[in-house]
XYZ file of C-alpha atoms in Angstrom:
746
model
C -17.712 10.991 20.202
C -21.488 10.930 20.686
C -23.518 14.103 21.084
C -26.105 14.497 23.793
C -29.703 15.053 22.644
C -29.472 18.693 23.754
C -26.260 19.230 21.748
C -27.743 17.509 18.717
C -30.838 19.684 18.877
C -28.782 22.856 19.158
C -26.726 21.771 16.175
C -29.900 21.011 14.189
C -31.211 24.499 14.877
C -28.235 25.916 13.019
C -29.334 24.054 9.903
C -33.005 24.965 10.061
C -34.262 28.122 8.448
C -37.859 28.776 7.487
C -38.815 31.594 5.172
C -41.933 33.318 6.485
C -44.254 35.468 4.400
C -45.569 38.814 5.708
C -48.019 38.080 8.537
C -46.940 34.447 8.860
C -46.082 33.097 12.328
C -44.858 29.730 13.589
C -47.561 28.008 15.632
C -45.855 24.744 16.576
C -42.874 22.631 15.601
C -41.127 19.363 16.332
C -37.543 18.209 15.695
C -36.124 14.820 14.670
C -38.897 14.061 12.173
C -38.380 11.651 9.288
C -40.127 12.294 5.967
C -40.904 8.955 4.347
C -40.006 8.951 0.670
C -38.063 5.741 0.072
C -39.748 2.882 -1.745
C -37.931 0.033 0.000
C -36.155 1.328 3.121
C -35.788 4.430 5.253
C -32.076 4.929 4.566
C -32.705 7.737 2.067
C -35.467 9.412 4.053
C -34.546 12.973 5.055
C -34.596 14.041 8.704
C -35.515 17.482 9.837
C -37.993 19.761 11.561
C -41.749 19.754 10.992
C -43.310 23.197 11.415
C -46.906 24.393 11.433
C -47.535 28.081 10.719
C -50.786 29.971 10.202
C -50.251 29.488 6.438
C -48.594 26.148 5.776
C -47.053 22.904 6.944
C -43.325 23.085 6.348
C -40.638 20.415 6.562
C -37.082 21.751 6.866
C -34.512 19.033 6.065
C -31.425 18.838 8.257
C -29.311 18.713 5.114
C -30.560 20.873 2.287
C -30.949 18.660 -0.810
C -29.637 19.862 -4.165
C -32.175 22.093 -5.891
C -34.332 20.240 -8.386
C -33.736 21.770 -11.807
C -37.009 20.343 -13.070
C -39.179 21.917 -10.422
C -41.083 25.181 -10.434
C -39.694 27.451 -7.758
C -42.630 28.974 -5.916
C -41.896 32.357 -4.370
C -44.075 31.719 -1.310
C -43.826 27.941 -0.849
C -40.772 25.746 -0.494
C -40.263 22.288 -1.954
C -41.615 20.595 1.195
C -44.370 23.122 2.016
C -48.112 22.457 1.933
C -50.688 25.273 2.324
C -53.139 24.484 5.115
C -56.080 24.960 2.748
C -54.572 22.242 0.534
C -54.990 19.621 3.254
C -57.857 17.227 2.647
C -57.314 15.071 5.721
C -54.900 14.951 8.649
C -54.453 11.364 9.825
C -52.477 10.352 12.911
C -51.325 6.779 13.437
C -49.803 4.822 16.290
C -48.629 1.658 14.557
C -47.483 -0.051 17.739
C -50.973 0.168 19.250
C -52.830 -0.169 15.960
C -54.621 3.135 16.433
C -55.449 5.858 13.963
C -57.567 8.992 13.888
C -58.639 11.625 11.394
C -58.152 14.929 13.144
C -60.483 17.884 12.884
C -60.510 21.260 14.586
C -60.412 21.407 18.403
C -60.227 17.625 18.749
C -58.343 15.689 21.393
C -55.741 13.068 20.617
C -55.504 10.433 23.321
C -52.449 8.631 21.980
C -48.976 9.714 21.006
C -48.715 9.489 17.207
C -45.835 7.643 15.618
C -46.851 8.732 12.114
C -48.639 11.627 10.458
C -50.162 11.245 6.992
C -51.319 14.327 5.104
C -53.741 13.823 2.216
C -53.682 16.884 -0.021
C -56.228 18.316 -2.430
C -53.567 18.555 -5.135
C -53.303 14.721 -4.862
C -50.079 14.568 -2.864
C -49.737 12.137 0.027
C -47.081 13.135 2.558
C -46.036 10.871 5.431
C -43.936 11.797 8.451
C -42.584 9.462 11.110
C -41.824 10.480 14.678
C -39.323 7.700 15.477
C -36.982 9.986 17.408
C -39.211 12.977 18.042
C -40.535 13.851 21.454
C -44.005 12.226 21.831
C -45.626 15.304 23.340
C -44.136 17.644 20.717
C -45.312 15.327 17.947
C -48.832 15.251 19.360
C -48.982 19.044 19.675
C -47.824 19.702 16.129
C -50.400 17.230 14.759
C -53.174 18.964 16.693
C -51.955 22.373 15.504
C -51.992 21.269 11.858
C -55.512 19.878 12.225
C -56.775 22.995 13.986
C -55.345 25.571 11.582
C -56.425 23.591 8.511
C -60.056 23.893 9.692
C -60.641 27.653 9.991
C -63.874 28.616 11.724
C -64.376 31.666 9.519
C -63.349 32.835 6.063
C -61.549 35.866 7.511
C -59.201 33.482 9.365
C -57.661 32.266 6.111
C -54.072 33.436 5.853
C -54.670 35.516 2.728
C -56.429 38.231 4.726
C -53.408 38.702 6.988
C -50.880 38.370 4.180
C -52.475 40.816 1.735
C -52.982 43.429 4.474
C -49.302 43.353 5.398
C -48.263 43.254 1.754
C -50.390 46.276 0.863
C -48.885 48.489 3.569
C -45.340 47.288 2.839
C -45.774 48.204 -0.819
C -47.140 51.630 0.122
C -44.144 52.251 2.379
C -41.800 51.241 -0.433
C -43.632 53.501 -2.855
C -44.653 50.695 -5.201
C -48.108 49.700 -6.333
C -49.159 46.193 -5.281
C -51.252 45.763 -8.386
C -48.306 45.801 -10.763
C -49.529 45.711 -14.357
C -52.909 44.023 -14.384
C -53.806 43.038 -17.938
C -56.637 40.587 -17.309
C -60.029 42.331 -17.124
C -61.849 41.690 -13.845
C -65.361 42.592 -15.110
C -66.115 44.539 -11.947
C -66.751 47.778 -13.855
C -68.841 48.768 -16.901
C -65.804 49.524 -19.062
C -64.699 45.863 -19.032
C -68.117 44.770 -20.305
C -68.230 47.580 -22.867
C -64.937 46.390 -24.331
C -66.256 42.840 -24.554
C -69.438 44.027 -26.280
C -67.359 45.990 -28.778
C -64.909 43.124 -29.321
C -67.724 40.706 -30.216
C -69.768 43.305 -32.172
C -72.793 42.780 -29.914
C -74.374 46.077 -30.908
C -77.879 45.070 -29.762
C -76.734 44.438 -26.189
C -75.994 46.952 -23.437
C -74.413 47.149 -19.993
C -77.062 47.303 -17.281
C -76.431 48.618 -13.773
C -79.654 47.646 -11.980
C -77.660 45.309 -9.717
C -75.353 48.028 -8.394
C -74.734 47.453 -4.694
C -76.275 44.014 -5.382
C -79.764 45.481 -5.191
C -81.335 42.714 -7.299
C -79.311 39.532 -6.766
C -76.443 38.785 -4.357
C -74.908 36.223 -6.734
C -74.842 38.344 -9.899
C -72.147 40.905 -10.696
C -73.026 44.569 -10.265
C -72.937 45.102 -14.028
C -74.488 42.696 -16.510
C -75.149 42.711 -20.243
C -78.775 42.543 -21.413
C -80.688 43.089 -24.684
C -81.139 46.718 -25.675
C -84.888 46.121 -26.038
C -85.317 45.253 -22.346
C -85.854 48.204 -20.015
C -84.404 48.258 -16.518
C -87.859 48.357 -14.955
C -88.901 45.212 -16.850
C -85.746 43.410 -15.745
C -86.424 44.263 -12.116
C -89.898 42.828 -12.446
C -88.722 39.670 -14.225
C -86.021 39.031 -11.598
C -88.722 38.196 -9.029
C -89.481 34.960 -10.875
C -85.938 33.572 -11.223
C -83.958 31.488 -8.732
C -81.992 33.862 -6.511
C -83.387 36.615 -8.783
C -80.739 35.756 -11.383
C -82.015 37.322 -14.602
C -80.509 36.002 -17.885
C -76.833 36.862 -18.465
C -75.242 37.546 -21.840
C -72.043 35.551 -22.353
C -70.868 36.060 -25.928
C -71.904 37.105 -29.434
C -71.142 35.304 -32.674
C -70.222 37.436 -35.726
C -73.374 36.092 -37.402
C -75.497 37.768 -34.715
C -76.406 34.749 -32.581
C -75.836 35.105 -28.846
C -74.919 32.758 -26.017
C -76.978 33.470 -22.895
C -77.182 31.736 -19.519
C -79.963 31.865 -16.970
C -81.396 30.276 -13.832
C -84.739 28.516 -13.687
C -88.033 30.324 -13.234
C -89.380 29.401 -9.810
C -93.041 30.274 -10.418
C -94.634 27.813 -12.889
C -97.627 30.105 -13.347
C -95.436 32.770 -14.917
C -93.098 30.387 -16.780
C -94.562 30.791 -20.268
C -95.080 34.541 -19.961
C -91.525 35.283 -18.796
C -90.045 32.832 -21.306
C -91.775 34.539 -24.211
C -90.626 38.006 -23.163
C -87.026 36.919 -22.637
C -86.970 34.951 -25.902
C -88.509 37.839 -27.809
C -85.907 40.280 -26.489
C -83.044 37.932 -27.448
C -84.596 37.407 -30.900
C -84.694 41.178 -31.434
C -80.995 41.384 -30.539
C -80.150 39.118 -33.510
C -79.413 40.974 -36.728
C -81.536 38.463 -38.655
C -84.201 38.145 -35.926
C -83.336 34.460 -35.702
C -85.047 32.101 -33.282
C -83.797 31.100 -29.821
C -82.952 27.612 -28.547
C -82.862 26.667 -24.868
C -80.766 23.808 -23.452
C -81.623 22.525 -19.969
C -78.303 21.323 -18.578
C -79.835 19.792 -15.450
C -81.543 17.217 -17.683
C -78.648 16.252 -19.918
C -75.438 16.428 -17.869
C -74.236 14.789 -14.641
C -74.983 16.667 -11.440
C -72.407 17.955 -8.980
C -72.692 14.876 -6.753
C -72.005 12.545 -9.699
C -68.976 14.624 -10.653
C -67.641 14.584 -7.096
C -68.120 10.818 -6.844
C -66.272 10.220 -10.112
C -63.391 12.463 -9.047
C -63.064 10.674 -5.707
C -62.888 7.331 -7.522
C -60.292 8.386 -10.087
C -58.239 9.985 -7.320
C -58.381 6.727 -5.383
C -57.139 4.774 -8.395
C -54.337 7.191 -9.312
C -53.105 8.071 -5.842
C -53.919 5.403 -3.245
C -54.044 2.094 -5.066
C -50.828 0.329 -6.206
C -49.842 1.866 -9.510
C -49.618 -0.590 -12.409
C -50.671 1.289 -15.519
C -49.783 -1.621 -17.780
C -52.390 -3.844 -16.155
C -55.779 -4.073 -17.781
C -57.481 -3.767 -14.399
C -55.951 -0.330 -13.836
C -57.123 1.021 -17.183
C -60.605 -0.424 -16.807
C -60.794 1.021 -13.276
C -60.070 4.473 -14.672
C -62.867 3.969 -17.169
C -65.270 2.663 -14.507
C -64.712 5.757 -12.363
C -66.777 7.602 -15.028
C -64.570 10.704 -14.773
C -63.533 10.514 -18.440
C -67.130 9.745 -19.383
C -68.214 12.995 -17.750
C -65.408 14.917 -19.441
C -66.665 13.568 -22.758
C -70.252 14.471 -21.899
C -69.396 18.124 -21.300
C -67.269 18.337 -24.437
C -70.031 16.754 -26.521
C -72.789 18.954 -25.222
C -70.672 22.084 -25.641
C -70.037 21.098 -29.259
C -73.781 20.624 -29.747
C -74.352 24.186 -28.543
C -71.678 25.371 -30.982
C -73.639 23.716 -33.788
C -76.684 25.871 -33.067
C -74.682 29.077 -32.743
C -72.469 28.535 -35.771
C -74.275 26.022 -37.952
C -77.888 27.142 -37.509
C -77.250 30.800 -36.736
C -79.587 30.791 -33.733
C -79.110 32.149 -30.221
C -78.842 29.668 -27.352
C -79.903 29.953 -23.713
C -78.126 27.659 -21.255
C -80.470 26.940 -18.377
C -79.569 25.481 -14.980
C -81.484 25.601 -11.721
C -79.141 28.119 -10.082
C -76.966 29.038 -13.097
C -73.787 28.716 -11.029
C -72.271 25.297 -11.754
C -72.885 23.402 -15.000
C -73.536 26.633 -16.886
C -70.059 27.851 -15.948
C -68.458 24.792 -17.547
C -70.513 24.688 -20.734
C -70.575 28.430 -21.436
C -66.780 28.552 -21.047
C -66.165 25.551 -23.300
C -68.484 26.880 -26.011
C -66.631 30.193 -26.108
C -63.292 28.401 -26.072
C -64.306 26.398 -29.144
C -65.683 29.390 -31.050
C -63.415 32.301 -30.160
C -59.606 32.095 -30.483
C -59.270 35.142 -28.218
C -60.071 32.880 -25.284
C -57.311 30.513 -26.308
C -54.716 33.187 -25.608
C -53.396 33.477 -22.050
C -55.030 36.812 -21.219
C -58.204 35.791 -23.033
C -58.471 32.526 -21.129
C -58.011 34.305 -17.809
C -60.698 36.825 -18.738
C -62.999 33.924 -19.650
C -62.559 32.354 -16.193
C -63.029 35.739 -14.548
C -66.212 36.430 -16.531
C -67.914 33.029 -16.572
C -66.822 31.703 -13.172
C -65.759 34.391 -10.715
C -68.157 37.209 -11.621
C -70.966 34.832 -12.603
C -71.067 33.622 -9.010
C -69.620 30.099 -9.060
C -69.539 28.861 -5.458
C -65.780 28.464 -5.141
C -65.895 28.629 -1.338
C -68.432 25.800 -1.160
C -67.266 23.707 -4.114
C -63.632 23.832 -2.940
C -64.772 23.388 0.686
C -62.085 25.735 1.982
C -63.620 25.799 5.445
C -64.213 22.006 5.493
C -67.738 22.451 6.815
C -70.036 20.960 4.180
C -68.665 18.019 2.241
C -72.007 17.518 0.471
C -71.508 20.833 -1.367
C -67.982 19.963 -2.488
C -67.532 19.273 -6.203
C -64.580 19.771 -8.593
C -66.467 21.676 -11.313
C -63.513 23.931 -12.091
C -61.154 20.953 -12.178
C -63.515 19.253 -14.646
C -63.416 22.365 -16.820
C -59.603 22.424 -16.788
C -59.553 18.756 -17.769
C -61.864 19.519 -20.708
C -59.537 22.354 -21.743
C -56.573 19.989 -21.572
C -58.395 17.491 -23.821
C -58.768 20.235 -26.434
C -55.129 21.245 -26.028
C -54.093 17.630 -26.441
C -55.954 17.425 -29.760
C -55.038 20.918 -31.033
C -51.642 21.704 -29.477
C -50.961 24.733 -31.684
C -54.259 26.487 -30.927
C -53.532 27.499 -27.321
C -51.047 30.087 -26.138
C -50.644 28.400 -22.753
C -49.380 24.973 -21.697
C -50.661 22.130 -19.551
C -48.168 23.235 -16.901
C -50.127 26.502 -16.732
C -53.419 24.643 -16.303
C -51.900 22.503 -13.554
C -50.491 25.519 -11.718
C -53.884 27.210 -12.023
C -55.558 24.192 -10.420
C -52.976 24.236 -7.606
C -53.665 27.922 -7.002
C -57.174 27.044 -5.830
C -55.561 25.720 -2.643
C -53.360 28.762 -1.954
C -55.610 31.175 0.009
C -53.811 34.365 -0.999
C -55.906 35.459 -3.976
C -59.479 36.642 -4.291
C -60.254 34.493 -7.347
C -61.066 31.191 -5.631
C -62.018 32.270 -2.110
C -65.611 33.423 -2.475
C -68.963 32.088 -3.626
C -70.373 35.284 -5.130
C -69.376 38.824 -6.109
C -71.365 40.228 -3.178
C -69.646 37.945 -0.682
C -66.318 38.993 -2.109
C -67.187 42.701 -1.889
C -68.466 42.442 1.681
C -65.483 40.494 2.998
C -62.978 42.744 1.272
C -64.758 45.836 2.567
C -64.505 44.497 6.135
C -60.918 43.479 5.459
C -59.990 46.975 4.251
C -61.574 48.527 7.335
C -59.738 46.172 9.708
C -56.393 46.746 7.981
C -56.745 50.556 7.826
C -56.793 50.593 4.025
C -58.101 53.934 2.690
C -61.762 53.964 1.738
C -62.261 53.845 -2.014
C -59.051 51.929 -2.731
C -59.423 49.464 -5.605
C -60.050 45.973 -4.214
C -57.896 44.486 -6.961
C -54.994 46.480 -5.534
C -55.194 45.338 -1.928
C -56.475 41.786 -2.531
C -55.358 40.827 -6.049
C -56.640 37.918 -8.148
C -54.555 34.889 -9.018
C -53.816 36.378 -12.459
C -51.005 38.442 -10.957
C -48.582 35.551 -11.391
C -45.577 37.577 -10.232
C -46.773 36.919 -6.682
C -46.085 33.216 -7.137
C -43.409 32.800 -9.796
C -40.403 34.544 -11.244
C -40.490 35.918 -14.790
C -38.274 33.012 -15.809
C -40.642 30.382 -14.402
C -43.663 32.103 -15.927
C -42.227 31.367 -19.369
C -43.212 27.733 -18.716
C -46.754 28.930 -19.396
C -45.864 29.795 -23.020
C -46.622 27.240 -25.718
C -43.870 27.195 -28.384
C -46.284 25.712 -30.940
C -48.926 28.422 -30.540
C -50.273 29.854 -33.783
C -51.913 33.079 -32.705
C -51.769 36.809 -33.101
C -48.323 37.809 -34.242
C -47.168 34.195 -34.600
C -46.778 33.315 -38.277
C -50.335 34.487 -38.972
C -49.565 37.542 -41.095
C -51.156 38.161 -44.467
C -50.222 41.178 -46.611
C -48.546 42.750 -43.635
C -51.632 42.456 -41.419
C -52.127 40.111 -38.476
C -54.869 37.595 -39.166
C -57.789 38.053 -36.778
C -60.757 35.898 -35.778
C -61.754 34.328 -39.090
C -65.139 32.677 -39.279
C -65.866 30.242 -42.083
C -68.729 27.845 -42.470
C -66.834 24.927 -40.999
C -68.341 22.435 -38.693
C -68.098 19.208 -36.706
C -68.567 15.450 -36.971
C -70.942 12.660 -36.196
C -68.851 11.763 -33.169
C -71.460 13.540 -31.055
C -74.343 11.982 -29.273
C -77.947 13.074 -28.994
C -78.592 16.250 -27.096
C -81.037 16.226 -24.234
C -84.009 18.524 -23.787
C -83.789 21.496 -26.120
C -86.354 24.252 -26.365
C -87.096 26.407 -29.398
C -88.572 29.774 -28.557
C -89.732 28.366 -25.222
C -91.329 25.197 -26.684
C -89.910 21.666 -26.808
C -88.259 20.759 -30.061
C -88.340 17.294 -31.518
C -86.442 17.715 -34.770
C -82.913 18.517 -35.813
C -81.305 17.313 -32.602
C -78.115 15.268 -32.717
C -78.986 11.600 -32.946
C -76.982 8.615 -31.741
C -74.732 6.836 -34.181
C -73.451 3.518 -32.961
C -71.047 2.832 -35.810
C -67.496 3.678 -34.844
C -66.393 2.828 -38.380
C -68.686 5.391 -39.976
C -67.613 8.008 -37.446
C -63.897 7.589 -38.032
C -63.761 6.924 -41.782
C -60.927 8.973 -43.191
C -62.948 10.080 -46.228
C -65.867 11.227 -44.033
C -68.341 9.871 -46.546
C -71.966 10.877 -46.217
C -74.310 8.607 -44.278
C -77.822 7.817 -45.447
C -80.511 9.860 -43.669
C -77.822 12.142 -42.297
C -79.185 14.934 -40.093
C -78.125 18.568 -40.640
C -76.077 18.488 -37.445
C -74.189 15.354 -38.515
C -73.522 16.886 -41.909
C -72.241 19.993 -40.149
C -69.778 17.979 -38.075
C -68.714 15.755 -40.949
C -67.978 18.753 -43.153
C -65.919 20.397 -40.452
C -63.780 17.342 -39.756
C -63.240 16.718 -43.467
C -61.197 19.944 -43.693
C -57.958 20.999 -42.012
C -58.619 22.725 -38.710
C -58.038 26.466 -38.614
C -56.116 27.010 -35.372
C -57.458 30.573 -35.230
C -61.041 29.630 -36.020
C -63.655 27.184 -34.832
C -62.293 24.118 -33.004
C -64.361 21.001 -32.331
C -62.878 18.325 -30.052
C -63.151 14.662 -30.944
C -65.104 13.027 -28.158
C -65.181 9.295 -28.750
C -63.790 7.254 -25.808
C -60.590 6.635 -27.736
C -60.044 10.388 -28.116
C -60.342 11.341 -24.447
C -57.310 10.490 -22.321
C -56.337 10.680 -18.674
C -54.603 13.975 -17.896
C -51.426 12.383 -16.595
C -49.545 15.520 -15.587
C -52.322 16.392 -13.172
C -53.346 12.966 -11.888
C -49.990 11.151 -11.869
C -47.328 13.833 -11.364
C -46.825 12.920 -7.667
C -46.720 9.142 -8.235
C -43.062 8.036 -8.257
C -43.906 4.748 -9.956
C -45.576 6.601 -12.849
C -42.654 8.958 -13.398
C -40.710 8.335 -16.623
C -37.073 9.505 -16.334
C -35.969 11.556 -19.357
C -39.344 10.943 -20.990
C -42.806 12.366 -21.418
C -44.041 15.491 -23.238
C -41.195 17.573 -21.799
C -38.745 16.106 -24.316
C -40.688 17.546 -27.268
C -41.404 20.784 -25.383
C -37.673 21.196 -24.716
C -36.673 20.880 -28.379
C -39.504 23.068 -29.645
C -38.728 25.782 -27.105
C -35.091 25.840 -28.145
C -36.059 26.038 -31.801
C -38.547 28.887 -31.234
C -36.021 30.750 -29.102
C -33.420 30.443 -31.850
C -35.908 31.711 -34.442
C -36.835 34.688 -32.267
C -33.150 35.534 -31.751
C -32.619 35.501 -35.521
C -35.714 37.653 -36.037
C -34.421 40.146 -33.480
C -31.047 40.239 -35.185
C -32.670 40.872 -38.548
C -34.682 43.759 -37.123
C -31.514 45.276 -35.670
C -29.442 44.640 -38.767
C -27.415 47.734 -39.650
C -27.970 48.809 -43.219
C -25.138 49.681 -45.635
C -23.468 53.041 -45.375
C -20.484 54.578 -47.213
C -17.331 52.751 -46.259
C -19.098 50.364 -43.879
C -20.002 46.721 -44.219
C -23.435 45.872 -42.767
C -23.103 43.906 -39.534
C -25.761 41.969 -37.677
C -26.550 42.818 -34.093
C -24.405 40.532 -31.928
C -27.279 39.220 -29.811
C -31.008 38.736 -29.646
C -33.460 40.161 -27.121
C -32.399 40.407 -23.466
C -32.681 37.164 -21.526
C -35.539 38.429 -19.323
C -37.575 39.317 -22.441
C -37.319 35.933 -24.132
C -40.564 33.957 -24.180
C -39.220 30.429 -23.968
C -38.118 28.668 -20.774
C -35.463 26.678 -22.608
C -33.016 28.816 -24.557
C -31.463 28.064 -27.920
C -28.552 25.655 -27.720
C -25.075 26.255 -29.077
C -23.308 23.977 -31.567
C -21.042 22.520 -28.883
C -23.938 21.770 -26.472
C -24.735 18.069 -25.967
C -27.712 16.896 -28.012
C -28.923 14.420 -25.388
C -31.997 14.886 -23.218
C -31.101 16.501 -19.860
C -30.930 14.019 -16.987
C -33.349 15.982 -14.811
C -36.234 15.642 -17.276
C -39.138 13.432 -16.229
C -42.720 12.969 -17.337
C -43.737 14.954 -14.227
C -41.905 18.086 -15.376
C -42.006 20.817 -14.098
C -43.073 19.049 -10.907
C -41.271 16.258 -9.088
C -42.694 13.227 -7.279
C -39.639 13.083 -5.006
C -40.750 13.408 -1.403
C -44.197 11.912 -1.937
C -45.389 8.574 -0.682
C -44.555 5.564 -2.855
C -47.207 2.864 -3.187
C -44.681 0.082 -2.688
C -43.511 1.594 0.578
C -47.072 1.762 1.914
C -47.951 -1.854 1.415
C -45.840 -3.896 3.774
C -45.685 -1.281 6.521
C -47.631 -1.618 9.796
C -50.295 0.736 8.390
C -50.889 -1.288 5.225
C -54.143 -2.704 6.536
C -55.259 0.778 7.490
C -54.552 2.231 4.045
C -55.839 -0.798 2.196
C -59.160 -0.530 3.987
C -59.681 3.095 3.074
C -61.319 2.489 -0.255
C -62.546 5.997 -0.980
C -59.912 8.515 0.027
C -60.158 7.712 3.725
C -63.795 8.540 4.285
C -63.985 11.080 7.079
C -67.176 9.588 8.427
C -65.680 6.089 8.587
C -62.372 6.986 10.184
C -63.768 9.592 12.550
C -65.818 6.878 14.192
C -62.788 4.611 14.543
C -61.125 6.676 17.261
C -59.738 6.044 20.705
């Protein structure tokens, strides 16, 4: 018995159910859509409904597949959901007519699409086929997706609607939306005061001259400056800096040296005068009145366009081209993209700055034209290498909040959320996360968090529900949230963190269970096997240092004047750099001796960490770049196998420790008995729990090298080549250039 189309559609509706967030509405939908996932045929492709809402693109399979055990379960996004802000390009294809078009906002589509290809900023490629769908319905849903993924204004992003509804719902329920916020936001003087106290920066103070953004729109309202500089002087000096960004204190070394960042001075006539006053004030803040070094990052590191170009190339290689990692051409193509070269460059230069702070006991000023891009990367990496506090989860989040969000990194422009200016787009934050992963890869016990955490953090840039990655400056954030509060009838004076929280409130995205995937079982930190004489070991600073694996630093300034000596020189000999005995080299510079001495000793996981930065030491971050590539997925393999065993072991140890703490002491007539169980399940730190003696010792079948993500449902390379659109995809050499394809329309 065959069903009519109307009966089939009614029956399909009984299967379909979409979970909508507060404020989310369905804009358009189409039935009888096939999601292309099979490598060789379409027999395994799921059929279902494609839906566009004001938040996401959602595919609802007709038959719900079994839940993937190896996949993070997002509380706001389903397995087949894509946030609209995550869409890089929306491409429609009519393979019978050989037509294709990249859709933008308010564009017309003069042909009925047979396929829809979604290119995502998290490197997914999703393809839908409209074999059986109504042509008009398919066309309308494609246009809706294109329109809502190109918002005309920041306030049209879904987060503004969602957080307004969420705030009032929480108030009605009597709960506080903020929950328990542990990460400092640095939007109030007390957060900066605690940081000054933590780093013993006694010669620095919190300054409030930028309250209500009276001095600079891109600086936070509260900044840290030398005690010797008066507010009136700072106001006068600000007139000579780009965007009036006066120098910002970042961090203090226990030896008294400080890390400072600043924009360029725009008036050459006052350059020397302002430099001398700023340098003198920073010198006075040093307990030993040590000199000050300046590093001009614009002259020694790749610019934002170079970084964007490299990222586009490596994305092309990993995502669009046929995947054959074993082939020499693939590996050389990765190298030729220059992405790993730029990662190395930032790691090297950050280590060079560490040498001056730690090895020479001098303060360093990081200078960049606007102080909002390269400075964010380098200042963060330097602090990560020097201070183990920032290698804890809360510490790392506070570092990002301090050096990126409150320092005015242009997240709105660099992420291109509104898709208006592609020339301003650049993955600076992604580059920073890659550098962090390189350090984690070399020192796996030094970080409290995992690479899964870093990957989830990068994905969160494309979920427009949190204030962290939506704005380009603290003032822009304050203005938009003030207007938002007024429009949503939120009481005046309410904390902005309450009604529009940052991404650090992970309970909005993941369950407590899934958040344990962020915990590194190998971490050696506070409270983790670092106890001496009953006291937890704290930040220990010894005169350790790095190695000659670093290259010459670019323009450095000493007390405002160019310096020609004591910079890190090139060493071309790989043998001398990697000799196990780290023997001294003739005519060795102080910096090379510093690095050689440091690498000749065991690394202190709770002290200074210097990453190796030769080409052989820097690897492709596979979990990020290859997690969606089915051909690159290794069943029952990858780092997850070691993570699984270590997590079980740590969980077993913590259960035994809990039992020992609860052990009942001897009493008259009683035999001491151990507590029958460890801590409650929801209080255990590890995702994988301790196994029992009768549990199988084999690796679980659902493990893959993409864990905790799954490439299932993403486009296979083999299925692309050989389809009617193969020529189309093969000709798009650089991520389907918008300019190229937009002109090829009908």
